[in-house]
Coordinates of C-alpha atoms in Angstrom, one line a residue:
M233 CA -79.2 55.9 11.2
K234 CA -82.0 54.0 13.1
V235 CA -81.6 52.6 16.4
N236 CA -84.4 50.2 17.8
F237 CA -84.9 50.9 21.5
I238 CA -86.3 47.8 23.2
S239 CA -87.9 47.8 26.7
R240 CA -90.6 46.0 28.5
K241 CA -93.5 48.2 29.0
G242 CA -93.4 50.0 32.0
T243 CA -89.8 49.9 32.8
E244 CA -88.7 52.2 30.1
H245 CA -88.8 55.5 32.3
F246 CA -84.9 55.5 33.1
A247 CA -84.1 56.1 29.6
T248 CA -86.6 58.7 28.9
P249 CA -84.5 61.7 29.4
I250 CA -81.9 60.3 27.3
L251 CA -84.3 59.3 24.4
N252 CA -85.7 62.7 24.6
Y253 CA -82.4 64.5 24.5
I254 CA -81.3 62.3 21.3
K255 CA -84.6 63.1 19.7
N256 CA -84.5 66.8 20.0
N257 CA -80.6 67.2 19.1
T258 CA -80.0 65.2 16.0
N259 CA -81.4 64.0 12.7
D260 CA -78.6 61.6 12.0
L261 CA -79.6 59.2 14.4
I262 CA -83.4 58.3 15.1
I263 CA -84.6 56.2 17.9
E264 CA -87.3 53.8 17.1
K265 CA -89.1 52.4 20.2
T266 CA -90.5 48.9 20.6
I267 CA -91.9 49.2 24.2
T268 CA -94.1 45.9 24.8
K269 CA -94.6 43.1 27.2
N270 CA -94.8 40.8 23.9
K271 CA -91.3 39.1 24.0
L272 CA -91.8 37.7 20.6
L273 CA -93.0 41.2 19.1
A274 CA -89.7 42.7 20.6
V275 CA -87.7 40.0 18.7
F276 CA -89.4 40.3 15.5
K277 CA -89.0 44.3 15.5
S278 CA -85.1 43.9 16.1
F279 CA -84.7 41.9 12.7
F280 CA -85.2 45.3 10.9
Y281 CA -82.5 47.4 12.5
H282 CA -78.7 47.4 12.4
K283 CA -78.2 48.7 15.9
I284 CA -80.4 47.7 18.9
W285 CA -80.4 49.0 22.4
V286 CA -82.0 46.6 24.9
E287 CA -82.8 48.2 28.1
W288 CA -82.3 45.8 31.1
A289 CA -80.2 42.6 31.0
S290 CA -82.9 40.3 31.1
H291 CA -85.5 38.4 28.9
N292 CA -85.4 40.8 25.8
A293 CA -81.6 40.7 26.0
I294 CA -81.5 37.0 26.2
N295 CA -83.8 36.5 23.0
I296 CA -82.2 39.1 20.8
S297 CA -78.7 38.0 21.6
S298 CA -79.5 34.5 20.7
I299 CA -80.6 35.4 17.2
L300 CA -78.7 38.4 16.5
R301 CA -77.3 38.6 12.8
A302 CA -73.5 39.2 12.1
N303 CA -74.3 42.8 10.6
Q304 CA -76.3 43.8 13.7
K305 CA -74.9 45.7 16.7
L306 CA -76.3 45.0 20.1
V307 CA -76.2 47.4 22.9
I308 CA -77.5 46.5 26.5
R309 CA -78.0 48.4 29.3
L310 CA -77.6 46.7 32.8
H311 CA -79.2 48.7 35.7
R312 CA -78.5 46.6 38.8
Y313 CA -80.9 43.7 39.9
E314 CA -80.4 41.6 36.6
M315 CA -76.8 40.9 37.7
Y316 CA -77.8 39.0 40.6
N317 CA -80.1 36.8 38.5
E318 CA -78.0 33.8 37.5
K319 CA -80.4 32.7 34.6
Y320 CA -80.0 36.1 33.0
M321 CA -76.3 36.2 33.2
K322 CA -75.8 32.6 31.9
K323 CA -78.3 32.8 28.9
I324 CA -77.3 36.3 27.4
K325 CA -74.8 35.6 24.5
W326 CA -72.1 37.9 25.7
G327 CA -69.9 37.2 22.7
K328 CA -72.6 38.8 20.4
V329 CA -73.0 42.0 22.6
E330 CA -71.3 45.2 21.2
R331 CA -71.5 47.1 24.1
L332 CA -72.7 46.7 27.7
I333 CA -73.4 49.7 29.6
F334 CA -73.5 49.9 33.4
V335 CA -75.1 53.0 35.5
N336 CA -72.6 52.2 38.2
P337 CA -68.9 51.6 38.0
E338 CA -69.0 49.2 41.1
L339 CA -71.4 47.0 39.1
E340 CA -69.2 47.2 36.3
K341 CA -66.2 45.9 38.3
I342 CA -68.3 43.0 39.7
F343 CA -69.6 42.0 36.4
K344 CA -66.0 41.8 35.0
K345 CA -65.1 39.8 38.1
N346 CA -67.9 37.4 38.4
V347 CA -69.5 37.2 35.1
N348 CA -67.5 38.0 31.9
K349 CA -64.3 40.0 31.6
Y350 CA -64.3 39.9 27.9
V351 CA -67.3 42.0 27.0
K352 CA -66.7 45.5 26.2
T353 CA -68.4 47.7 28.8
V354 CA -68.9 51.3 29.6
T355 CA -70.4 53.0 32.8
I356 CA -72.8 56.0 31.9
P357 CA -74.7 57.4 34.9
N358 CA -78.3 57.9 34.7
A359 CA -79.5 61.1 33.5
I360 CA -81.9 63.8 35.4
E361 CA -84.2 66.2 33.5
T362 CA -82.8 69.1 35.2
E363 CA -85.4 71.7 33.8
K364 CA -88.0 69.8 35.7
F365 CA -86.7 70.7 39.1
N366 CA -86.7 74.3 40.2
Y367 CA -84.1 75.8 42.9
F368 CA -85.5 76.3 46.4
E369 CA -83.5 78.7 48.4
P370 CA -82.9 77.1 51.9
N371 CA -84.3 78.7 55.1
S372 CA -83.2 77.9 58.7
K373 CA -85.5 75.0 59.3
N374 CA -83.6 71.5 60.2
S375 CA -86.1 69.8 57.9
L376 CA -85.1 66.5 56.5
L377 CA -86.5 64.4 53.5
A378 CA -86.0 61.0 52.2
Y379 CA -88.3 59.9 49.5
S380 CA -88.9 57.0 46.7
H381 CA -91.6 55.4 44.8
S382 CA -92.1 52.7 47.3
F383 CA -91.6 51.5 51.0
H384 CA -89.4 48.5 49.9
P385 CA -87.1 47.4 52.7
V386 CA -84.0 48.1 50.5
K387 CA -84.4 51.8 50.8
G388 CA -83.6 51.7 54.5
Y389 CA -86.3 53.7 56.1
D390 CA -86.8 51.7 59.1
N391 CA -83.0 51.9 59.8
L392 CA -83.1 55.7 59.0
L393 CA -85.9 56.2 61.6
I394 CA -83.7 54.3 64.4
T395 CA -80.6 56.7 63.4
F396 CA -83.1 59.7 63.6
A397 CA -84.0 58.8 66.9
K398 CA -80.5 59.1 68.1
L399 CA -80.2 62.3 66.5
I400 CA -83.1 63.7 68.2
N401 CA -81.8 62.7 71.4
A402 CA -78.8 64.8 70.8
N403 CA -80.7 67.8 69.2
P404 CA -84.4 67.7 69.0
N405 CA -84.7 70.8 66.7
F406 CA -85.0 68.4 63.5
S407 CA -87.9 66.9 61.6
L408 CA -87.9 64.0 59.2
T409 CA -90.3 63.2 56.4
I410 CA -90.4 59.9 54.6
A411 CA -92.4 59.8 51.4
A412 CA -93.3 57.2 49.2
K413 CA -96.3 55.6 47.3
K414 CA -99.1 53.9 49.2
P415 CA -97.8 50.5 49.8
K416 CA -99.8 47.7 48.1
S417 CA -97.6 44.6 48.1
P418 CA -97.1 42.7 51.3
I419 CA -93.4 43.1 51.5
H420 CA -94.0 47.1 51.2
L421 CA -97.0 47.2 53.5
K422 CA -94.9 45.1 56.1
N423 CA -92.0 47.7 56.0
Y424 CA -94.6 50.7 56.1
N425 CA -96.1 49.3 59.3
Q426 CA -92.6 48.6 60.7
C427 CA -91.6 52.3 60.3
K428 CA -95.0 53.5 61.9
K429 CA -94.1 51.3 64.8
I430 CA -90.6 52.6 65.5
I431 CA -91.9 56.1 65.1
L432 CA -94.5 55.2 68.0
N433 CA -92.1 53.2 70.0
S434 CA -89.3 56.0 69.7
N435 CA -91.8 58.8 70.7
L436 CA -91.2 60.5 67.3
K437 CA -94.8 61.2 66.5
D438 CA -93.9 65.2 66.6
K439 CA -90.7 64.8 64.7
A440 CA -90.8 62.0 62.1
F441 CA -93.8 61.8 59.4
I442 CA -94.9 59.3 57.0
H443 CA -96.2 60.7 53.8
E444 CA -98.0 58.9 51.1
I445 CA -97.4 60.3 47.7
G446 CA -100.4 60.4 45.5
D447 CA -99.1 61.9 42.4
D448 CA -95.6 62.5 41.4
S449 CA -96.5 66.4 41.2
E450 CA -96.1 66.4 45.0
I451 CA -92.6 65.8 44.9
L452 CA -91.7 69.2 44.1
D453 CA -93.7 70.4 47.0
L454 CA -92.0 68.0 49.3
L455 CA -88.6 69.4 48.1
K456 CA -89.6 73.0 48.5
K457 CA -90.7 72.3 52.3
H458 CA -87.4 70.5 53.3
N459 CA -83.6 71.6 53.4
G460 CA -82.0 68.3 53.8
I461 CA -82.1 64.9 51.5
I462 CA -81.3 61.7 52.7
S463 CA -80.1 58.4 51.2
Y464 CA -80.2 55.6 53.6
S465 CA -80.6 52.8 51.3
D466 CA -79.1 49.4 51.8
I467 CA -78.1 49.3 47.9
E468 CA -78.7 51.8 45.2
S469 CA -77.0 51.9 41.8
F470 CA -77.7 55.5 41.5
H471 CA -80.6 57.1 43.5
Y472 CA -82.6 59.5 41.8
S473 CA -84.3 61.0 44.5
F474 CA -81.1 62.1 46.2
A475 CA -79.9 63.6 42.9
E476 CA -83.2 65.4 42.7
G477 CA -82.8 66.9 46.0
L478 CA -79.1 68.1 45.3
L479 CA -80.5 69.8 42.3
S480 CA -83.5 71.3 43.9
G481 CA -80.8 73.0 46.6
L482 CA -81.1 70.7 49.4
Q483 CA -78.0 69.5 51.5
G484 CA -77.5 65.7 51.1
F485 CA -76.7 62.9 53.6
C486 CA -75.7 59.9 52.1
N487 CA -75.2 56.5 54.0
G488 CA -71.7 55.4 52.9
W489 CA -71.3 52.3 54.5
R490 CA -74.0 50.5 52.4
E491 CA -73.4 47.4 50.3
L492 CA -73.0 49.3 47.0
N493 CA -70.2 51.8 47.1
P494 CA -72.0 55.3 46.5
Y495 CA -68.8 57.4 46.7
N496 CA -68.3 57.4 42.9
F497 CA -71.3 59.8 42.8
W498 CA -71.9 61.1 46.1
N499 CA -68.5 61.6 47.8
N500 CA -69.2 64.9 49.2
W501 CA -72.1 63.8 51.0
C502 CA -71.0 60.4 52.1
Y503 CA -70.4 59.3 55.7
E504 CA -68.4 56.2 56.7
N505 CA -70.8 55.0 59.6
E506 CA -73.8 56.0 61.4
Q507 CA -72.0 58.3 64.2
K508 CA -70.4 60.4 61.5
F509 CA -73.6 60.8 59.7
I510 CA -75.4 62.0 62.7
E511 CA -72.4 64.3 63.5
G512 CA -72.6 65.5 59.9
I513 CA -76.4 66.3 60.2
L514 CA -75.8 68.1 63.5
L515 CA -73.0 70.4 62.2
W516 CA -75.0 71.2 59.1
G517 CA -77.8 72.1 61.7
K518 CA -75.8 74.9 63.1
L519 CA -74.8 76.6 59.8
P520 CA -75.8 79.9 59.2
I521 CA -78.3 80.9 56.2
K522 CA -75.6 82.5 54.2
E523 CA -73.4 79.1 54.3
R524 CA -76.4 77.2 53.4
K525 CA -77.2 79.1 50.5
K526 CA -73.7 78.8 49.1
I527 CA -73.9 75.0 49.7
S528 CA -77.3 74.6 48.1
I529 CA -76.0 76.4 44.9
S530 CA -73.0 74.3 44.6
N531 CA -75.0 71.1 44.9
R532 CA -77.5 72.2 42.2
Q533 CA -74.6 73.0 40.1
Y534 CA -72.9 69.6 40.6
I535 CA -75.8 67.6 39.4
I536 CA -76.3 70.0 36.3
E537 CA -72.7 69.5 35.3
N538 CA -72.5 65.7 35.9
F539 CA -76.0 64.0 35.4
S540 CA -78.0 66.5 33.1
S541 CA -79.9 64.9 30.2
E542 CA -77.9 67.0 28.2
K543 CA -74.3 65.7 29.2
I544 CA -75.6 62.0 29.7
G545 CA -77.7 61.9 26.6
Q546 CA -74.9 63.3 24.3
E547 CA -72.7 60.5 25.8
Y548 CA -75.2 58.1 24.6
L549 CA -75.5 59.9 21.3
N550 CA -71.8 59.7 20.9
L551 CA -71.8 56.0 21.7
L552 CA -74.6 55.1 19.4
S553 CA -73.3 56.9 16.6
S554 CA -69.7 55.3 16.8
L555 CA -71.0 51.6 16.7

């Protein structure tokens, strides 16, 4: 059985670990990709398949759901931002959708309440290619890391720096590195400059550092040089970098009071407010190396057991095979 995977070029990366798993673990289900910016080509290719997986509930989902034949099965994966686009939600023919996949159960609940309660839905988290991340044994340094691909305001780096200044006032024996790709768009550049301004005005120049990621290979080196990973975003459907940090053996500290509830994934690392967040980091800073090692091994195992490409890929394989 063949499945047509359809995604706009440049936005297919979240599905890559899943697609690779299916390709390498079965001959019964074959994924054939249509990755293009040409919407008409995507629609044309979909005519030739019984099963279709559309990545992102946006333009391709609208077009293909509008022309779907009775003998075809359409699966759509919704990530997050699409649900807040009224046009997308209104124009997709939900009655034609065989299964709508979410990466976060909170989003599934919101969709059922605000968009359509009749669509068959399922939540399957994002997948991590665990073999790409080594385990780094922790040391005694109180070195914290927050990273992503951009300095977008939603990442909360400016607020993190304000919180970090309070942490340093309580105990100066900490450092923080914030890393992302060099800002190019005005909104990213504005937030980048705001972060640098906070560092300067809060007298953090010897404690907080901005790192511009030139290549993704640098991420492993960043993980190796730090002992704590932070998720301080205002809203995240999953948060890959936090998962990658835990997988690499870092201890995690997650903003648990943000808009989109992170507790389903990161319950053991969430804090209900800023004060408890700071207290959690201060407590970790006093832990002996033996305890840090024990925690780091547990963190890595949690990611492997719950979000590996093997586990998540098999869930997709089972779902697609059952339709």
